[in-house]
N, CA, C and O atoms as a printed pandas DataFrame, in Angstrom:
     atom_number atom_name residue_name chain_id  residue_number  x_coord  y_coord  z_coord
0              1         N          UNK        A               1   12.611   13.902   -9.362
1              2        CA          UNK        A               1   11.200   14.854   -9.642
2              3         C          UNK        A               1   10.805   16.051   -9.895
3              4         O          UNK        A               1   10.197   16.659   -9.015
4              5         N          UNK        A               2   11.047   16.632  -11.097
5              6        CA          UNK        A               2   10.453   18.929  -10.474
6              7         C          UNK        A               2    9.486   19.490   -9.942
7              8         O          UNK        A               2    8.322   19.594  -10.329
8              9         N          UNK        A               3   10.239   20.036   -8.589
9             10        CA          UNK        A               3    9.573   20.881   -8.283
10            11         C          UNK        A               3    8.989   22.575   -8.367
11            12         O          UNK        A               3    8.961   22.828   -9.571
12            13         N          UNK        A               4    8.714   23.300   -7.907
13            14        CA          UNK        A               4    6.725   22.290   -7.399
14            15         C          UNK        A               4    6.629   21.252   -7.965
15            16         O          UNK        A               4    7.141   20.927   -9.036
16            17         N          UNK        A               5    5.804   20.518   -7.117
17            18        CA          UNK        A               5    4.378   19.669   -8.121
18            19         C          UNK        A               5    3.035   19.907   -6.852
19            20         O          UNK        A               5    3.203   20.493   -5.782
20            21         N          UNK        A               6    1.957   19.389   -7.245
21            22        CA          UNK        A               6    0.992   18.583   -6.236
22            23         C          UNK        A               6    1.320   17.597   -5.243
23            24         O          UNK        A               6    1.829   16.547   -5.636
24            25         N          UNK        A               7    1.075   17.797   -3.836
25            26        CA          UNK        A               7    0.718   16.481   -2.854
26            27         C          UNK        A               7    0.615   15.668   -3.384
27            28         O          UNK        A               7    1.481   14.800   -3.274
28            29         N          UNK        A               8   -0.610   15.453   -4.354
29            30        CA          UNK        A               8   -0.860   13.864   -4.806
30            31         C          UNK        A               8   -0.375   13.971   -5.330
31            32         O          UNK        A               8    0.205   12.889   -5.249
32            33         N          UNK        A               9    0.157   14.529   -6.162
33            34        CA          UNK        A               9    1.112   13.846   -7.900
34            35         C          UNK        A               9    2.698   13.651   -6.543
35            36         O          UNK        A               9    3.481   13.101   -7.318
36            37         N          UNK        A              10    3.045   13.699   -5.957
37            38        CA          UNK        A              10    3.797   13.733   -5.125
38            39         C          UNK        A              10    3.821   12.344   -4.653
39            40         O          UNK        A              10    4.582   11.467   -5.060
40            41         N          UNK        A              11    2.551   12.183   -3.396
41            42        CA          UNK        A              11    2.630   11.407   -3.366
42            43         C          UNK        A              11    2.595    9.768   -3.726
43            44         O          UNK        A              11    3.104    8.808   -3.147
44            45         N          UNK        A              12    1.858    9.860   -4.808
45            46        CA          UNK        A              12    1.580    9.382   -5.722
46            47         C          UNK        A              12    2.935    8.483   -6.901
47            48         O          UNK        A              12    2.818    7.321   -7.292
48            49         N          UNK        A              13    4.028    9.354   -7.216
49            50        CA          UNK        A              13    5.319    9.537   -7.760
50            51         C          UNK        A              13    6.156    8.729   -6.567
51            52         O          UNK        A              13    7.223    8.202   -6.882
52            53         N          UNK        A              14    5.509    8.599   -4.735
53            54        CA          UNK        A              14    6.484    7.926   -3.846
54            55         C          UNK        A              14    6.288    6.954   -3.583
55            56         O          UNK        A              14    6.963    6.410   -2.709
56            57         N          UNK        A              15    4.798    6.001   -4.528
57            58        CA          UNK        A              15    4.656    5.191   -4.355
58            59         C          UNK        A              15    3.885    4.434   -2.831
59            60         O          UNK        A              15    3.748    3.298   -2.377
60            61         N          UNK        A              16    3.545    5.747   -2.459
61            62        CA          UNK        A              16    2.426    5.856   -0.913
62            63         C          UNK        A              16    0.852    5.058   -1.976
63            64         O          UNK        A              16    0.615    3.901   -1.632
64            65         N          UNK        A              17    0.279    5.401   -2.670
65            66        CA          UNK        A              17   -0.330    6.023   -3.120
66            67         C          UNK        A              17   -1.008    6.468   -4.844
67            68         O          UNK        A              17   -0.287    7.198   -5.524
68            69         N          UNK        A              18   -2.450    5.969   -5.486
69            70        CA          UNK        A              18   -2.812    6.755   -6.275
70            71         C          UNK        A              18   -3.043    8.147   -6.139
71            72         O          UNK        A              18   -3.375    8.702   -5.092
72            73         N          UNK        A              19   -2.859    8.676   -7.204
73            74        CA          UNK        A              19   -3.969   10.281   -7.293
74            75         C          UNK        A              19   -4.712   10.397   -6.661
75            76         O          UNK        A              19   -4.759   11.471   -6.060
76            77         N          UNK        A              20   -5.829    9.299   -6.379
77            78        CA          UNK        A              20   -7.237    9.500   -6.465
78            79         C          UNK        A              20   -7.302    8.661   -5.043
79            80         O          UNK        A              20   -8.316    8.630   -4.344
80            81         N          UNK        A              21   -5.867    7.876   -4.668
81            82        CA          UNK        A              21   -6.123    7.766   -2.611
82            83         C          UNK        A              21   -5.649    8.367   -2.446
83            84         O          UNK        A              21   -5.682    8.499   -1.222
84            85         N          UNK        A              22   -4.585    9.563   -3.161
85            86        CA          UNK        A              22   -3.417   10.478   -2.546
86            87         C          UNK        A              22   -4.567   11.779   -1.940
87            88         O          UNK        A              22   -4.459   12.472   -0.928
88            89         N          UNK        A              23   -5.854   11.768   -3.190
89            90        CA          UNK        A              23   -6.976   12.684   -2.749
90            91         C          UNK        A              23   -7.537   12.287   -1.112
91            92         O          UNK        A              23   -7.416   13.000   -0.116
92            93         N          UNK        A              24   -7.880   11.559   -1.159
93            94        CA          UNK        A              24   -9.379   10.458    0.330
94            95         C          UNK        A              24   -7.793   11.061    0.541
95            96         O          UNK        A              24   -7.846   12.206    0.991
96            97         N          UNK        A              25   -6.224   10.519    0.302
97            98        CA          UNK        A              25   -5.556   10.566    2.478
98            99         C          UNK        A              25   -5.460   12.235    2.915
99           100         O          UNK        A              25   -5.440   12.617    4.085
100          101         N          UNK        A              26   -5.405   13.129    1.727
101          102        CA          UNK        A              26   -5.156   14.195    2.160
102          103         C          UNK        A              26   -6.487   15.076    3.022
103          104         O          UNK        A              26   -6.454   15.722    4.070
104          105         N          UNK        A              27   -7.686   14.755    2.013
105          106        CA          UNK        A              27   -8.923   14.886    2.440
106          107         C          UNK        A              27   -8.620   13.976    3.374
107          108         O          UNK        A              27   -8.055   13.110    2.706
108          109         N          UNK        A              28   -8.627   13.686    4.253
109          110        CA          UNK        A              28   -8.989   13.054    5.829
110          111         C          UNK        A              28   -7.696   13.697    6.792
111          112         O          UNK        A              28   -7.492   13.369    7.960
112          113         N          UNK        A              29   -7.182   14.323    6.296
113          114        CA          UNK        A              29   -5.607   14.706    7.280
114          115         C          UNK        A              29   -5.069   14.277    7.559
115          116         O          UNK        A              29   -4.784   14.352    8.754
116          117         N          UNK        A              30   -4.172   13.086    6.369
117          118        CA          UNK        A              30   -3.323   11.937    7.063
118          119         C          UNK        A              30   -1.792   12.270    6.265
119          120         O          UNK        A              30   -0.684   11.780    6.484
120          121         N          UNK        A              31   -2.182   13.201    5.361
121          122        CA          UNK        A              31   -0.995   14.019    4.661
122          123         C          UNK        A              31   -0.417   15.340    5.091
123          124         O          UNK        A              31   -1.088   16.346    4.861
124          125         N          UNK        A              32    0.769   15.458    5.700
125          126        CA          UNK        A              32    1.201   17.021    6.112
126          127         C          UNK        A              32    2.463   17.189    5.347
127          128         O          UNK        A              32    3.115   16.300    4.799
128          129         N          UNK        A              33    2.693   18.384    5.391
129          130        CA          UNK        A              33    3.749   18.931    4.860
130          131         C          UNK        A              33    4.062   20.073    5.760
131          132         O          UNK        A              33    3.310   21.046    5.771
132          133         N          UNK        A              34    5.544   20.005    6.820
133          134        CA          UNK        A              34    6.253   20.232    6.574
134          135         C          UNK        A              34    5.076   20.194    9.142
135          136         O          UNK        A              34    5.004   21.000   10.070
136          137         N          UNK        A              35    4.761   19.294    8.977
137          138        CA          UNK        A              35    3.943   19.044   10.419
138          139         C          UNK        A              35    2.143   19.807   10.215
139          140         O          UNK        A              35    1.166   19.839   10.964
140          141         N          UNK        A              36    2.390   20.287    8.926
141          142        CA          UNK        A              36    0.890   20.699    8.677
142          143         C          UNK        A              36   -0.387   19.756    7.610
143          144         O          UNK        A              36   -0.243   19.333    6.463
144          145         N          UNK        A              37   -1.735   19.661    8.634
145          146        CA          UNK        A              37   -2.302   19.358    7.546
146          147         C          UNK        A              37   -2.424   19.551    6.339
147          148         O          UNK        A              37   -3.268   20.406    6.071
148          149         N          UNK        A              38   -1.610   18.824    4.982
149          150        CA          UNK        A              38   -1.609   19.060    3.587
150          151         C          UNK        A              38   -3.156   19.317    2.875
151          152         O          UNK        A              38   -4.110   18.879    3.518
152          153         N          UNK        A              39   -3.440   20.020    1.558
153          154        CA          UNK        A              39   -4.774   21.098    1.242
154          155         C          UNK        A              39   -4.924   20.045    0.143
155          156         O          UNK        A              39   -3.847   19.450    0.147
156          157         N          UNK        A              40   -5.358   19.753   -0.373
157          158        CA          UNK        A              40   -6.156   19.569   -1.905
158          159         C          UNK        A              40   -5.293   20.464   -3.115
159          160         O          UNK        A              40   -5.313   21.607   -3.570
160          161         N          UNK        A              41   -4.907   19.819   -3.223
161          162        CA          UNK        A              41   -4.233   21.577   -5.088
162          163         C          UNK        A              41   -2.653   21.746   -4.326
163          164         O          UNK        A              41   -1.668   21.900   -5.049
164          165         N          UNK        A              42   -2.541   21.710   -3.128
165          166        CA          UNK        A              42   -1.616   22.773   -2.366
166          167         C          UNK        A              42    0.336   21.597   -2.949
167          168         O          UNK        A              42    0.664   20.412   -3.011
168          169         N          UNK        A              43    0.881   22.721   -3.165
169          170        CA          UNK        A              43    2.166   22.705   -4.328
170          171         C          UNK        A              43    3.139   22.267   -3.140
171          172         O          UNK        A              43    3.347   22.921   -2.118
172          173         N          UNK        A              44    3.742   20.922   -3.507
173          174        CA          UNK        A              44    5.370   21.166   -2.797
174          175         C          UNK        A              44    6.539   21.206   -2.937
175          176         O          UNK        A              44    6.773   21.529   -4.102
176          177         N          UNK        A              45    7.627   21.017   -2.257
177          178        CA          UNK        A              45    8.716   22.209   -2.763
178          179         C          UNK        A              45   10.139   20.819   -2.926
179          180         O          UNK        A              45    9.616   19.732   -3.172
180          181         N          UNK        A              46   11.532   20.745   -2.839
181          182        CA          UNK        A              46   12.309   19.574   -2.790
182          183         C          UNK        A              46   12.369   19.574   -1.099
183          184         O          UNK        A              46   12.419   18.472   -0.554
184          185         N          UNK        A              47   12.365   21.041   -0.088
185          186        CA          UNK        A              47   12.714   21.363    1.085
186          187         C          UNK        A              47   11.467   20.668    1.650
187          188         O          UNK        A              47   11.916   20.195    2.694
188          189         N          UNK        A              48    9.872   20.239    1.578
189          190        CA          UNK        A              48    9.207   20.048    2.394
190          191         C          UNK        A              48    9.469   18.520    2.766
191          192         O          UNK        A              48    9.822   17.582    2.051
192          193         N          UNK        A              49    9.153   18.592    4.247
193          194        CA          UNK        A              49    9.309   16.902    4.331
194          195         C          UNK        A              49    7.335   16.764    4.381
195          196         O          UNK        A              49    6.624   17.628    4.896
196          197         N          UNK        A              50    6.942   15.806    3.884
197          198        CA          UNK        A              50    5.788   15.181    3.538
198          199         C          UNK        A              50    5.857   13.878    4.521
199          200         O          UNK        A              50    6.398   12.828    4.173
200          201         N          UNK        A              51    5.247   14.076    5.781
201          202        CA          UNK        A              51    5.086   12.803    5.707
202          203         C          UNK        A              51    3.218   11.938    5.710
203          204         O          UNK        A              51    2.177   12.575    5.553
204          205         N          UNK        A              52    3.298   10.629    5.901
205          206        CA          UNK        A              52    1.775   10.331    5.924
206          207         C          UNK        A              52    1.631    9.445    7.256
207          208         O          UNK        A              52    2.368    8.540    7.647
208          209         N          UNK        A              53    0.391   10.003    7.875
209          210        CA          UNK        A              53    0.309    9.424    9.520
210          211         C          UNK        A              53   -0.597    8.142    9.261
211          212         O          UNK        A              53   -1.070    7.704   10.310
212          213         N          UNK        A              54   -0.941    7.461    8.161
213          214        CA          UNK        A              54   -2.069    6.457    7.637
214          215         C          UNK        A              54   -0.965    5.317    8.101
215          216         O          UNK        A              54    0.249    5.445    7.940
216          217         N          UNK        A              55   -1.699    4.033    8.782
217          218        CA          UNK        A              55   -1.138    2.755    9.196
218          219         C          UNK        A              55   -1.093    2.160    8.077
219          220         O          UNK        A              55   -2.230    2.060    7.618
220          221         N          UNK        A              56    0.098    1.482    7.074
221          222        CA          UNK        A              56    0.257    1.559    6.465
222          223         C          UNK        A              56    0.704   -0.713    6.803
223          224         O          UNK        A              56    1.569   -1.084    7.597
224          225         N          UNK        A              57   -0.146   -1.669    5.976
225          226        CA          UNK        A              57   -0.226   -2.643    6.552
226          227         C          UNK        A              57    0.949   -3.859    5.812
227          228         O          UNK        A              57    1.395   -3.888    4.666
228          229         N          UNK        A              58    1.200   -4.778    6.973
229          230        CA          UNK        A              58    2.776   -5.685    6.973
230          231         C          UNK        A              58    2.765   -6.450    5.396
231          232         O          UNK        A              58    1.753   -6.980    4.939
232          233         N          UNK        A              59    3.462   -6.421    5.016
233          234        CA          UNK        A              59    3.243   -7.813    3.485
234          235         C          UNK        A              59    4.391   -8.080    4.093
235          236         O          UNK        A              59    5.283   -7.458    4.670
236          237         N          UNK        A              60    3.935   -9.979    3.598
237          238        CA          UNK        A              60    4.299  -11.452    3.563
238          239         C          UNK        A              60    4.997  -11.517    2.217
239          240         O          UNK        A              60    4.818  -10.780    1.248
240          241         N          UNK        A              61    5.875  -12.600    2.354
241          242        CA          UNK        A              61    5.888  -12.426    0.489
242          243         C          UNK        A              61    6.376  -14.368    1.089
243          244         O          UNK        A              61    6.664  -14.526    2.276
244          245         N          UNK        A              62    6.387  -15.181    0.451
245          246        CA          UNK        A              62    6.364  -16.662    0.752
246          247         C          UNK        A              62    6.708  -17.258   -0.641
247          248         O          UNK        A              62    6.259  -16.990   -1.756
248          249         N          UNK        A              63    7.663  -18.170   -0.220
249          250        CA          UNK        A              63    8.748  -18.928   -1.695
250          251         C          UNK        A              63    7.899  -20.718   -0.990
251          252         O          UNK        A              63    7.822  -21.400    0.032
252          253         N          UNK        A              64    7.634  -20.696   -1.847
253          254        CA          UNK        A              64    6.413  -21.920   -1.612
254          255         C          UNK        A              64    6.432  -23.327   -2.477
255          256         O          UNK        A              64    5.647  -23.456   -3.416
256          257         N          UNK        A              65    7.402  -24.425   -2.107
257          258        CA          UNK        A              65    7.698  -25.698   -2.445
258          259         C          UNK        A              65    6.187  -26.454   -2.711
259          260         O          UNK        A              65    5.600  -27.152   -1.884
260          261         N          UNK        A              66    5.740  -26.140   -4.024
261          262        CA          UNK        A              66    4.797  -26.740   -3.618
262          263         C          UNK        A              66    4.432  -28.622   -3.975
263          264         O          UNK        A              66    4.227  -29.069   -5.104
264          265         N          UNK        A              67    4.436  -29.248   -2.991
265          266        CA          UNK        A              67    4.110  -30.920   -2.994
266          267         C          UNK        A              67    3.481  -31.484   -3.660
267          268         O          UNK        A              67    2.744  -30.665   -4.209
268          269         N          UNK        A              68    3.244  -32.583   -4.049
269          270        CA          UNK        A              68    2.506  -33.191   -4.577
270          271         C          UNK        A              68    1.000  -33.757   -4.001
271          272         O          UNK        A              68    0.904  -34.641   -3.151
272          273         N          UNK        A              69   -0.377  -32.927   -4.767
273          274        CA          UNK        A              69   -1.379  -33.575   -3.975
274          275         C          UNK        A              69   -1.613  -31.422   -3.515
275          276         O          UNK        A              69   -2.588  -30.880   -2.996
276          277         N          UNK        A              70   -1.062  -31.156   -3.712
277          278        CA          UNK        A              70   -1.236  -29.852   -3.489
278          279         C          UNK        A              70   -2.264  -28.866   -4.808
279          280         O          UNK        A              70   -1.855  -28.613   -5.942
280          281         N          UNK        A              71   -3.402  -28.529   -4.330
281          282        CA          UNK        A              71   -4.153  -27.760   -5.405
282          283         C          UNK        A              71   -3.384  -26.488   -5.535
283          284         O          UNK        A              71   -2.837  -25.862   -4.627
284          285         N          UNK        A              72   -3.445  -26.118   -7.202
285          286        CA          UNK        A              72   -3.343  -24.707   -7.498
286          287         C          UNK        A              72   -4.447  -24.314   -7.822
287          288         O          UNK        A              72   -4.316  -23.107   -8.026
288          289         N          UNK        A              73   -5.486  -24.612   -7.996
289          290        CA          UNK        A              73   -6.714  -24.277   -8.772
290          291         C          UNK        A              73   -7.721  -24.208   -7.504
291          292         O          UNK        A              73   -7.325  -24.460   -6.366
292          293         N          UNK        A              74   -9.224  -23.798   -7.838
293          294        CA          UNK        A              74  -10.498  -23.859   -6.807
294          295         C          UNK        A              74  -10.166  -25.280   -5.904
295          296         O          UNK        A              74   -9.653  -26.128   -6.633
296          297         N          UNK        A              75  -10.277  -25.571   -4.997
297          298        CA          UNK        A              75  -10.076  -27.252   -4.854
298          299         C          UNK        A              75  -11.192  -27.637   -4.365
299          300         O          UNK        A              75  -11.892  -27.076   -3.522
300          301         N          UNK        A              76  -11.416  -29.016   -5.137
301          302        CA          UNK        A              76  -13.004  -29.571   -4.864
302          303         C          UNK        A              76  -12.981  -29.562   -3.128
303          304         O          UNK        A              76  -12.278  -28.983   -2.300
304          305         N          UNK        A              77  -14.430  -30.764   -3.027
305          306        CA          UNK        A              77  -14.050  -31.227   -1.197
306          307         C          UNK        A              77  -13.437  -31.944   -0.811
307          308         O          UNK        A              77  -13.231  -32.955   -1.483
308          309         N          UNK        A              78  -13.048  -31.843    0.012
309          310        CA          UNK        A              78  -11.873  -32.344    0.574
310          311         C          UNK        A              78  -10.622  -32.272    0.206
311          312         O          UNK        A              78   -9.766  -32.875    0.854
312          313         N          UNK        A              79  -10.265  -31.443   -1.013
313          314        CA          UNK        A              79   -9.013  -31.368   -1.177
314          315         C          UNK        A              79   -8.207  -30.376   -0.798
315          316         O          UNK        A              79   -8.820  -29.330   -0.580
316          317         N          UNK        A              80   -6.544  -30.304   -0.572
317          318        CA          UNK        A              80   -5.419  -29.031   -0.113
318          319         C          UNK        A              80   -5.853  -28.346   -0.388
319          320         O          UNK        A              80   -7.082  -28.411   -0.385
320          321         N          UNK        A              81   -5.077  -26.938   -0.923
321          322        CA          UNK        A              81   -4.564  -25.719   -1.468
322          323         C          UNK        A              81   -4.266  -25.534   -1.046
323          324         O          UNK        A              81   -4.508  -25.924    0.096
324          325         N          UNK        A              82   -3.310  -24.681   -1.305
325          326        CA          UNK        A              82   -2.160  -23.150   -1.304
326          327         C          UNK        A              82   -2.318  -22.720    0.021
327          328         O          UNK        A              82   -1.577  -22.721    1.003
328          329         N          UNK        A              83   -3.326  -22.397   -0.168
329          330        CA          UNK        A              83   -3.945  -21.105    0.447
330          331         C          UNK        A              83   -4.444  -22.007    2.174
331          332         O          UNK        A              83   -3.830  -22.004    3.241
332          333         N          UNK        A              84   -5.535  -22.561    1.864
333          334        CA          UNK        A              84   -5.543  -24.104    3.168
334          335         C          UNK        A              84   -3.857  -24.349    4.092
335          336         O          UNK        A              84   -3.760  -24.495    5.310
336          337         N          UNK        A              85   -3.045  -24.337    3.399
337          338        CA          UNK        A              85   -2.084  -24.976    3.764
338          339         C          UNK        A              85   -1.099  -24.020    4.109
339          340         O          UNK        A              85   -0.162  -24.456    4.777
340          341         N          UNK        A              86   -1.089  -22.833    3.816
341          342        CA          UNK        A              86   -0.327  -21.695    4.653
342          343         C          UNK        A              86   -1.555  -20.968    6.299
343          344         O          UNK        A              86   -1.334  -20.680    7.475
344          345         N          UNK        A              87   -2.496  -20.971    5.595
345          346        CA          UNK        A              87   -3.219  -21.048    6.668
346          347         C          UNK        A              87   -3.118  -21.859    8.187
347          348         O          UNK        A              87   -2.961  -21.290    9.267
348          349         N          UNK        A              88   -3.252  -23.342    7.970
349          350        CA          UNK        A              88   -2.715  -24.218    9.069
350          351         C          UNK        A              88   -0.950  -24.041    9.615
351          352         O          UNK        A              88   -0.323  -24.408   10.608
352          353         N          UNK        A              89   -0.684  -23.424    8.601
353          354        CA          UNK        A              89    1.059  -23.798    9.614
354          355         C          UNK        A              89    1.654  -22.305    9.420
355          356         O          UNK        A              89    2.765  -22.088    9.905
356          357         N          UNK        A              90    1.085  -21.422    8.844
357          358        CA          UNK        A              90    1.355  -19.226   10.007
358          359         C          UNK        A              90    0.223  -18.960    9.846
359          360         O          UNK        A              90   -0.017  -18.034    9.071
360          361         N          UNK        A              91   -0.874  -19.639   10.492
361          362        CA          UNK        A              91   -2.366  -19.108   10.745
362          363         C          UNK        A              91   -2.328  -17.861   10.340
363          364         O          UNK        A              91   -3.339  -17.160   10.404
């Protein structure tokens, strides 16, 4: 990365949000630079500490063996699909 750069570009480059989403987070005072709320268009250097206050959602990944009779398309009445089976087994 080349510094200095705009804070929204930095947040997007780090994979936390798109540039537009970063602007929304910055406007909501959810992005801090060196402990101070960032402002839209503010520049970041390599020495700055950037923090996000927003909570991220935990992601879960499953490997699933699809047995015979488990539907992978939109189920008809009485058919069991993968989403229903996962909800039943893992709540």
